[in-house]
Short mmCIF file of N, CA and C in Angstrom, two decimals:
data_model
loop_
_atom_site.label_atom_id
_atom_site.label_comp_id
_atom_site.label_asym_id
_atom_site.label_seq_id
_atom_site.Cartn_x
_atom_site.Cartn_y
_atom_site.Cartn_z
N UNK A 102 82.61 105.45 150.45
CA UNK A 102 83.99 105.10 150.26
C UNK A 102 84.24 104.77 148.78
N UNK A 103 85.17 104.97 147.97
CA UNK A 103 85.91 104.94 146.74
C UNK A 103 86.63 104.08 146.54
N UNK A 104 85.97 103.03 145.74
CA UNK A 104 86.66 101.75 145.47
C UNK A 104 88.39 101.71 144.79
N UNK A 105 89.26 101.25 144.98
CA UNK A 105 90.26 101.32 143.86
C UNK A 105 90.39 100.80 143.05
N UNK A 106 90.93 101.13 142.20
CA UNK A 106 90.72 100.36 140.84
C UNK A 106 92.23 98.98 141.28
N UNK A 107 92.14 98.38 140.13
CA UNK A 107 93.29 97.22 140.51
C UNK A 107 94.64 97.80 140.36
N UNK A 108 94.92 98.54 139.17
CA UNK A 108 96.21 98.74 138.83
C UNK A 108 96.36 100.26 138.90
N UNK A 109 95.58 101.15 139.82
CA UNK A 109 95.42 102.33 139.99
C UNK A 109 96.13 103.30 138.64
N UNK A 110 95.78 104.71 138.96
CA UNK A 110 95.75 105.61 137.56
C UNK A 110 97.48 105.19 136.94
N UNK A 111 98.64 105.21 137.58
CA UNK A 111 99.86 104.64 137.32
C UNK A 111 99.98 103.83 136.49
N UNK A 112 99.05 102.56 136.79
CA UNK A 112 98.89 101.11 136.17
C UNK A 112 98.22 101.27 135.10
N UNK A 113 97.54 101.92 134.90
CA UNK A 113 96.81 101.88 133.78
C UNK A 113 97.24 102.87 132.42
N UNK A 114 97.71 103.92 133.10
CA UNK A 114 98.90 104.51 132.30
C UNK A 114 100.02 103.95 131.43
N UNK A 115 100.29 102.95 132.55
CA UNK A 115 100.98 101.52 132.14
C UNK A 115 101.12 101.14 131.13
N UNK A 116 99.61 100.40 131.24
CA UNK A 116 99.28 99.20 130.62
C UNK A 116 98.98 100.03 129.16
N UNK A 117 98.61 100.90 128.78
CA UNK A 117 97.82 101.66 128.18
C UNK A 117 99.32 101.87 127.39
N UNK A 118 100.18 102.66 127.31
CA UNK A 118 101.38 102.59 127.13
C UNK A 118 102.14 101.93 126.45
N UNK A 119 102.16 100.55 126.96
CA UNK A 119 102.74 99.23 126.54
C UNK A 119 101.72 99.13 125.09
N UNK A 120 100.43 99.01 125.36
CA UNK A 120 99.61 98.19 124.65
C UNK A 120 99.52 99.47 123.45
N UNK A 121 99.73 100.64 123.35
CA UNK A 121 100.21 101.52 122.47
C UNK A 121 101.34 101.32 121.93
N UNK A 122 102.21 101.19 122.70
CA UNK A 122 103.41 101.06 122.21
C UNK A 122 103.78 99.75 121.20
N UNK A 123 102.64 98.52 121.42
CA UNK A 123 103.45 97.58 120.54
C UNK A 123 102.26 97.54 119.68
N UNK A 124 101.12 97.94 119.84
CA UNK A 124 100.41 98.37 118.57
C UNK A 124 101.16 99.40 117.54
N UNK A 125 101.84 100.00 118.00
CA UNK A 125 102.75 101.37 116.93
C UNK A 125 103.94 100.16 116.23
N UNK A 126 104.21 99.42 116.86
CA UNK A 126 105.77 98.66 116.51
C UNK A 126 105.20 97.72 115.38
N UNK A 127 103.86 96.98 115.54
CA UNK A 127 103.24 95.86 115.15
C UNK A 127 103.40 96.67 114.19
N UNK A 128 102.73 98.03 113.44
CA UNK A 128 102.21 98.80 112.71
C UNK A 128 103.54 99.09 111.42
N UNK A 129 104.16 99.39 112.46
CA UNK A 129 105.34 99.90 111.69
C UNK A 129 106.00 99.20 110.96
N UNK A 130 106.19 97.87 111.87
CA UNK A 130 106.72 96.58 111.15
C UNK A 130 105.68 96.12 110.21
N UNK A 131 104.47 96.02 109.98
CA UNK A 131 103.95 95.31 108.50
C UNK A 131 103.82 96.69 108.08
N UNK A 132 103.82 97.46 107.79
CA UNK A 132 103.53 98.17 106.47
C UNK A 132 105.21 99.43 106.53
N UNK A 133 106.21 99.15 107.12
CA UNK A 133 107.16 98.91 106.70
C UNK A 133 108.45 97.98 105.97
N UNK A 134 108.55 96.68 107.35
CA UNK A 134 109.65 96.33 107.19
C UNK A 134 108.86 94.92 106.03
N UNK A 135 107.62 94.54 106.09
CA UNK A 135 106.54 93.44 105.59
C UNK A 135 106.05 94.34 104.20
N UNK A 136 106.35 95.47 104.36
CA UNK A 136 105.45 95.62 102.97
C UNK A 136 104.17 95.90 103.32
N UNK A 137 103.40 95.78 104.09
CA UNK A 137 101.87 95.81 104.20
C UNK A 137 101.23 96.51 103.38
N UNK A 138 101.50 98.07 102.98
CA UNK A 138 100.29 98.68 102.47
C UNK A 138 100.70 98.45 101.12
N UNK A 139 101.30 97.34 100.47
CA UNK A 139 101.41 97.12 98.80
C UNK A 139 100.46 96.05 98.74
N UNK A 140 100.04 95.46 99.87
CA UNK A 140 98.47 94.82 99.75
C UNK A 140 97.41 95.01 99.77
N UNK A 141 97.80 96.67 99.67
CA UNK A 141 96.13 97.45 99.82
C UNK A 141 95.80 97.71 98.34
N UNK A 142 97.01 97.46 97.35
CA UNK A 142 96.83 97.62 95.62
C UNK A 142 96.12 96.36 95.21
N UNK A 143 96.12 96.90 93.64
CA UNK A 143 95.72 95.35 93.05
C UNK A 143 96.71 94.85 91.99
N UNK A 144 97.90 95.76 92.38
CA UNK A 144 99.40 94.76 91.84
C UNK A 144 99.62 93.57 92.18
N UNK A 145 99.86 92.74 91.09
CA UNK A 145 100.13 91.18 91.35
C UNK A 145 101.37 90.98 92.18
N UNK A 146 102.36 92.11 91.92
CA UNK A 146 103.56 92.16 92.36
C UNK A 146 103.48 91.57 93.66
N UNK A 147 102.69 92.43 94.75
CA UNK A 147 102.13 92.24 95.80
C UNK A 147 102.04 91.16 96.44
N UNK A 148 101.63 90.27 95.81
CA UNK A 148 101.34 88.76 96.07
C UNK A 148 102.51 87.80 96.16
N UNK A 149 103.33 88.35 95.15
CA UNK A 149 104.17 87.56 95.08
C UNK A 149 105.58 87.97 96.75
N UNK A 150 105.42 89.49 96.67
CA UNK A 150 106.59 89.43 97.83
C UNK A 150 107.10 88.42 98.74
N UNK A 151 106.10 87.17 98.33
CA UNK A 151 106.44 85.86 99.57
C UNK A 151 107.31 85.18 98.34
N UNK A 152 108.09 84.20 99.16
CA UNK A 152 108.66 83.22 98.13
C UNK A 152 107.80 82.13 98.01
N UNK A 153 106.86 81.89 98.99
CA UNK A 153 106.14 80.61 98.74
C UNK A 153 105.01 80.95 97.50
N UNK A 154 105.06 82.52 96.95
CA UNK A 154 104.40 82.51 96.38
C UNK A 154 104.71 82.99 94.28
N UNK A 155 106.49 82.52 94.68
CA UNK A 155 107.02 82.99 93.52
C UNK A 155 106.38 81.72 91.73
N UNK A 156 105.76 80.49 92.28
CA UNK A 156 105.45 79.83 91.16
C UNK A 156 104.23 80.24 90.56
N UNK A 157 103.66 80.63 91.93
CA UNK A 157 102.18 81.02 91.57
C UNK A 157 101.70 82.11 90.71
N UNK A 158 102.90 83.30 91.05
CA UNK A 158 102.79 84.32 90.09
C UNK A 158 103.64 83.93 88.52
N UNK A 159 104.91 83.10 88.38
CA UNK A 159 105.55 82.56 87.36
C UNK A 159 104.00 82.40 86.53
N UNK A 160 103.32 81.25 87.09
CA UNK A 160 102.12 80.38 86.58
C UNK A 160 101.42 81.34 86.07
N UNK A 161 100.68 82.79 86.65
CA UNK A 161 99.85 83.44 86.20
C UNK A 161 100.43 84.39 85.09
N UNK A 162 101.64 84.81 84.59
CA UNK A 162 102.06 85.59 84.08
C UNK A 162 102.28 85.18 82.38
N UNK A 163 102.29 83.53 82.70
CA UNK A 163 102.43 82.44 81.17
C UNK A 163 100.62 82.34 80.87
N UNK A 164 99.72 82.34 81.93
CA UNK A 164 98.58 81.97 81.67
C UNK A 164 97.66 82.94 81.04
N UNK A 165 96.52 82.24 80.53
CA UNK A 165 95.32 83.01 80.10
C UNK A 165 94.76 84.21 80.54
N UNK A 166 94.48 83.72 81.93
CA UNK A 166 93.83 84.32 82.68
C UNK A 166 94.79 86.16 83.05
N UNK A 167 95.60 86.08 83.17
CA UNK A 167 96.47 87.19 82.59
C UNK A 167 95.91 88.59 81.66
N UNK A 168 95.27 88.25 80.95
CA UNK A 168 95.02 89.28 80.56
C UNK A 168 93.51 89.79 80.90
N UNK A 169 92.90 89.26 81.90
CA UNK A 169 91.46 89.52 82.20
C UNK A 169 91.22 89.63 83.46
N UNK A 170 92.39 89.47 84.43
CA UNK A 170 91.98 89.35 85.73
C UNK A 170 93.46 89.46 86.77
N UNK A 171 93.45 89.77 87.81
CA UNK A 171 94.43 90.01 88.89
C UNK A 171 94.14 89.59 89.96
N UNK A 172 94.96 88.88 90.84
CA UNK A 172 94.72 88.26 91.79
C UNK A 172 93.27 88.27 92.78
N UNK A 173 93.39 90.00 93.09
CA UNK A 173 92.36 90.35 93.65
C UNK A 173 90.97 89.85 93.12
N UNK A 174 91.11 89.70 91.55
CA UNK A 174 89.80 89.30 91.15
C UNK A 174 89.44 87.93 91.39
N UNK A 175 90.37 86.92 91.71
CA UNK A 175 89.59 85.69 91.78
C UNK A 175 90.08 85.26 93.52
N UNK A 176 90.78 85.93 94.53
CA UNK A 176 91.15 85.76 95.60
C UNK A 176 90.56 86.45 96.04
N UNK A 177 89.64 87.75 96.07
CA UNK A 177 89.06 88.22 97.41
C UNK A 177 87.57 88.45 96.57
N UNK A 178 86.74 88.48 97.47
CA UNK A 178 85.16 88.79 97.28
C UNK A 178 85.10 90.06 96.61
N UNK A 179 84.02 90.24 96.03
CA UNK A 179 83.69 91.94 95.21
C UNK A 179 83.32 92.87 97.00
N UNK A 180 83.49 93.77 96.45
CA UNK A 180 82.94 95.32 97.83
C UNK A 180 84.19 95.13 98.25
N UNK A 181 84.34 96.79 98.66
CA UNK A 181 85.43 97.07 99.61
C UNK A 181 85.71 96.18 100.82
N UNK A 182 84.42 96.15 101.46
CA UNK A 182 84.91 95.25 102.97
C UNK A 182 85.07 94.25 102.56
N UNK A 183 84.24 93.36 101.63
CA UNK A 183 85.00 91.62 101.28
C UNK A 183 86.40 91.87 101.18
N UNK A 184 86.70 92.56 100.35
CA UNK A 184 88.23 92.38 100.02
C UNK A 184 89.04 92.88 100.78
N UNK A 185 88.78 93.49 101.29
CA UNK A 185 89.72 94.21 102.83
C UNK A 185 90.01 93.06 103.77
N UNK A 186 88.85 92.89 104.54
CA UNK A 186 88.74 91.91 105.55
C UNK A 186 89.24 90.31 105.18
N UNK A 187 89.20 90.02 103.51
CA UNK A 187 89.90 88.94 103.43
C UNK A 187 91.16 89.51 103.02
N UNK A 188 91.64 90.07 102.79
CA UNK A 188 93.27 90.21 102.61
C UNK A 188 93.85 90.26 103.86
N UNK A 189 92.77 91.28 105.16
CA UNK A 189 93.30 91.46 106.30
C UNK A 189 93.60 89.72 107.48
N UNK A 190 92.40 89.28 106.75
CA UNK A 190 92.47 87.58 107.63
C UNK A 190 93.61 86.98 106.63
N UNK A 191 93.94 86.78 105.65
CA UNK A 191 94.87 86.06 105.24
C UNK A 191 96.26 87.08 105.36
N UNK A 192 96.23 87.64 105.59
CA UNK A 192 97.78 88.78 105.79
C UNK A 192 98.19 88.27 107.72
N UNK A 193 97.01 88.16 108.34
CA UNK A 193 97.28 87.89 109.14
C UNK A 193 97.60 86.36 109.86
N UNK A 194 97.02 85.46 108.85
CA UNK A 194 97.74 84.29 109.33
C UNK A 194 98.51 83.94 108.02
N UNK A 195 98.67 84.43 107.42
CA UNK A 195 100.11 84.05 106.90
C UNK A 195 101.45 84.87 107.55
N UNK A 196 101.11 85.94 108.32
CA UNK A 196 102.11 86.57 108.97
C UNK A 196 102.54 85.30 110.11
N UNK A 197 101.46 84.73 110.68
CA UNK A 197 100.91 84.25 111.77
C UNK A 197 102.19 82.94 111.38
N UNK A 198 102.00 82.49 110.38
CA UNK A 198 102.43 80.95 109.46
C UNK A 198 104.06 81.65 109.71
N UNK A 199 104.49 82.39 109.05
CA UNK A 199 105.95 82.28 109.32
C UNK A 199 106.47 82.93 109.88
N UNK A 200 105.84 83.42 110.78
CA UNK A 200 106.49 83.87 112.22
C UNK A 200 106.92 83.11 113.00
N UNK A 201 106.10 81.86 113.16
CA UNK A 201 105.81 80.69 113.97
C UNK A 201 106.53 79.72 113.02
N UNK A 202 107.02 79.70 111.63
CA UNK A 202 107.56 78.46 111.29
C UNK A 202 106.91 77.10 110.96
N UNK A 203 105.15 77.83 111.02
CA UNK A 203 103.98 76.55 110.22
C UNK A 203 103.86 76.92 108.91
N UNK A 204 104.45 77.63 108.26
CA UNK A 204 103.97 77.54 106.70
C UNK A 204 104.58 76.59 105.94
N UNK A 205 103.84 76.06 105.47
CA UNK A 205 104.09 74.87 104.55
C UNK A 205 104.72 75.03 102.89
N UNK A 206 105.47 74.65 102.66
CA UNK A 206 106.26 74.97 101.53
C UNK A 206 106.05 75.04 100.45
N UNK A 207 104.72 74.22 100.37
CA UNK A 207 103.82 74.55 98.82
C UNK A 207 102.72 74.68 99.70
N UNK A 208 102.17 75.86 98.90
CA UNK A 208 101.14 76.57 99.77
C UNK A 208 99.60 76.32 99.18
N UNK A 209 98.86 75.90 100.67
CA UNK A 209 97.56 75.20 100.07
C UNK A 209 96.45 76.23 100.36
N UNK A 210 95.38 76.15 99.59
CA UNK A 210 94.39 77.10 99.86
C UNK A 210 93.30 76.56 100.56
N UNK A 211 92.75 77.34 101.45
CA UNK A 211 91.71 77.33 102.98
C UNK A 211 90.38 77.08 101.88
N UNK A 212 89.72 76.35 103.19
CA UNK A 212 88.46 76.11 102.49
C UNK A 212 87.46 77.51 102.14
N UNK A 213 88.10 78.79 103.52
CA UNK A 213 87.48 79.57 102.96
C UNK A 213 87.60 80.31 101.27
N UNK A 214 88.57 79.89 101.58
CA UNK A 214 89.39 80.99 100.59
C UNK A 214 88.87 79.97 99.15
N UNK A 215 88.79 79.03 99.22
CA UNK A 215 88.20 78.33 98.19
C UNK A 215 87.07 78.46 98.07
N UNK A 216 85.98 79.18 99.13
CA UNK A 216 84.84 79.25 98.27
C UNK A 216 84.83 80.60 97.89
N UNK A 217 85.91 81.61 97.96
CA UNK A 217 85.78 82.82 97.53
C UNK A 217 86.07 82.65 95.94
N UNK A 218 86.65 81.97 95.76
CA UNK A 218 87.57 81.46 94.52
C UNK A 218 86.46 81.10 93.49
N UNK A 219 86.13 79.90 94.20
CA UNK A 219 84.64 78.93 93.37
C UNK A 219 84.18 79.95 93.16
N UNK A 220 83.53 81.16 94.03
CA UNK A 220 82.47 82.26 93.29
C UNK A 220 83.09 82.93 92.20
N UNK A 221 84.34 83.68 92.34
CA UNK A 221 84.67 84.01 91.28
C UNK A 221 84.44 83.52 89.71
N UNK A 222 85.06 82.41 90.15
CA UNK A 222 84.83 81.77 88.77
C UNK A 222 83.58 81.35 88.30
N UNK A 223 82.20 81.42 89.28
CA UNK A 223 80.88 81.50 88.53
C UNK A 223 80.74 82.78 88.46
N UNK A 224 80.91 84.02 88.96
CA UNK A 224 80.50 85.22 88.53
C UNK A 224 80.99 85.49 87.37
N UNK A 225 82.57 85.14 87.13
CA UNK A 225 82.86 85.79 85.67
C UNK A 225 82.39 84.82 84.58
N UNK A 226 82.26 83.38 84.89
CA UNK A 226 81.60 82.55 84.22
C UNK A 226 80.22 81.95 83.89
N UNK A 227 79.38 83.20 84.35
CA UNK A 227 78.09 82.68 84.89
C UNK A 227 77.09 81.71 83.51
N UNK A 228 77.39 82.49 82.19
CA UNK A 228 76.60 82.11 81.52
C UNK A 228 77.63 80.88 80.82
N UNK A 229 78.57 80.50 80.94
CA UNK A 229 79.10 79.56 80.97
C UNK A 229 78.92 78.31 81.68
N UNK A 230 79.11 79.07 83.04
CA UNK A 230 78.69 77.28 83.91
C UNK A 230 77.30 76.75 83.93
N UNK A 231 76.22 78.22 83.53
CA UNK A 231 74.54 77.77 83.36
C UNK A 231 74.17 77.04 82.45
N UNK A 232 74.99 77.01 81.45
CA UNK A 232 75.17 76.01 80.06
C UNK A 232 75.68 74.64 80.48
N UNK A 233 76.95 74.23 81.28
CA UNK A 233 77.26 73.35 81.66
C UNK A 233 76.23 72.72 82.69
N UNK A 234 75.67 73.27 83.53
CA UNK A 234 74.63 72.74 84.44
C UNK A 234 73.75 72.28 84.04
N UNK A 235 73.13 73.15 82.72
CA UNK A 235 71.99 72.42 82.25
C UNK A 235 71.59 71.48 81.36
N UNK A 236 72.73 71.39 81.00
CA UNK A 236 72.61 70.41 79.45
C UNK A 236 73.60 68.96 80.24
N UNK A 237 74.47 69.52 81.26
CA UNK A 237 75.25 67.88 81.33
C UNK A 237 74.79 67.59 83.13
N UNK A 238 73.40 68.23 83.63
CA UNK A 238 72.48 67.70 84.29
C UNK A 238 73.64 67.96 85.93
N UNK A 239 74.41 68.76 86.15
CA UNK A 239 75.59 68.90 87.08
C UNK A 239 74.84 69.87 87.76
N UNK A 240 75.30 69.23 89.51
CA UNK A 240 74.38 69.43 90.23
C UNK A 240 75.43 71.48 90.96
N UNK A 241 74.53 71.95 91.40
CA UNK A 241 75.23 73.05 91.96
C UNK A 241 76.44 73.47 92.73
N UNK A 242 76.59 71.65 93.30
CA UNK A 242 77.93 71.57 94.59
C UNK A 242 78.72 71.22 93.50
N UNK A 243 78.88 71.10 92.34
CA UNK A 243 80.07 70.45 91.63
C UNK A 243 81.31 71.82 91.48
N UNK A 244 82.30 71.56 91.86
CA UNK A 244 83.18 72.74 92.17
C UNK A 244 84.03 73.07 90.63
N UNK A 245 84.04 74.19 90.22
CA UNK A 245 84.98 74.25 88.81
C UNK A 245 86.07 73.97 88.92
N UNK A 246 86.85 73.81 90.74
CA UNK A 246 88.41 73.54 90.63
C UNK A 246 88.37 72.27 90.90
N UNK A 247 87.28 71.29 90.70
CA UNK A 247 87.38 69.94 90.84
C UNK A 247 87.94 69.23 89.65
N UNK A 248 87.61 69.94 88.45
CA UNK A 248 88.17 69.79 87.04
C UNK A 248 89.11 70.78 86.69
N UNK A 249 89.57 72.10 87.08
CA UNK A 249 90.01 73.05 86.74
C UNK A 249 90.95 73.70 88.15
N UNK A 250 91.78 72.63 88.52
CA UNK A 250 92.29 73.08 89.95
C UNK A 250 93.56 74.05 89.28
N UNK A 251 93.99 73.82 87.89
CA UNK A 251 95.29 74.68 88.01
C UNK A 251 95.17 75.88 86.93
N UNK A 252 93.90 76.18 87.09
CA UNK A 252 93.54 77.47 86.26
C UNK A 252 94.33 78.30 87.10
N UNK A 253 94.79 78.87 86.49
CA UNK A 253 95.50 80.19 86.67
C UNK A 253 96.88 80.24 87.02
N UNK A 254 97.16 79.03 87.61
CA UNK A 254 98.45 78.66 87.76
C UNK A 254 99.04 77.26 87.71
N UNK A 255 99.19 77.81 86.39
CA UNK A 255 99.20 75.89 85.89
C UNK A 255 100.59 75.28 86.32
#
């Protein structure tokens, strides 16, 4: 005898359907009506399309760091997949944040996202902070944005 399935071939047609269908809508809506695929560049522009994020780019455009580096360089990890997969986790809960009406109005950065940051700034600083470590005896956990929180966007 031939078990049935729960939601027989109909149902699953269904379901299959639906769950196509608002995967295509989801789709359409971020990398249409959201902009999505201008986050697949490494235009600063990009970043800014939020308003919560209009000081931050003001800040970087007066700053130093401006002429040596773009967001991508000190916000997502080096390799394709680091930087994919973190743009894709932060695209998605910041979609997540004001969809829902939790984004906070000055916008704070995740602990992850802070240690992507911290690396940055020892990779491009490496023989810099090895000088500071060794001569003023500073232990490895000491964070550069503990002294230097408004580099880049002052």
């Amino acid at each position: 005898m031939r078990s049935q399935s729960r939601f027989g071939s109909t149902g699953l047609v269904l379901v299959l359907g639906i769950t196509v269908g608002l995967l295509s809508g989801l789709g359409v809506f971020t990398f249409g009506y959201a902009k999505g695929g201008s986050y697949m560049t490494n235009d600063p522009q990009a970043c800014a399309n939020c308003h919560v994020m209009q000081a931050q780019m003001a800040a970087w455009m007066k700053g130093s760091h401006r002429s040596a580096a773009v967001c991508n360089d000190c916000h997502t990890p080096p390799g394709t997949v680091g930087k994919y997969a973190t743009k894709a986790l932060n695209g998605f809960w910041h979609s997540w944040a004001f969809t829902t009406g939790r984004f906070p109005d000055e916008i704070q950065i995740t602990g992850r996202n802070h240690q992507v940051t911290e690396s940055s700034c020892v990779k491009c600083h490496a023989e810099l902070v090895d000088g500071i470590q060794s001569t003023r005896n500073h232990r490895a956990g000491v964070s550069c944005l503990s002294c230097h929180a408004r580099v880049g966007h002052q």
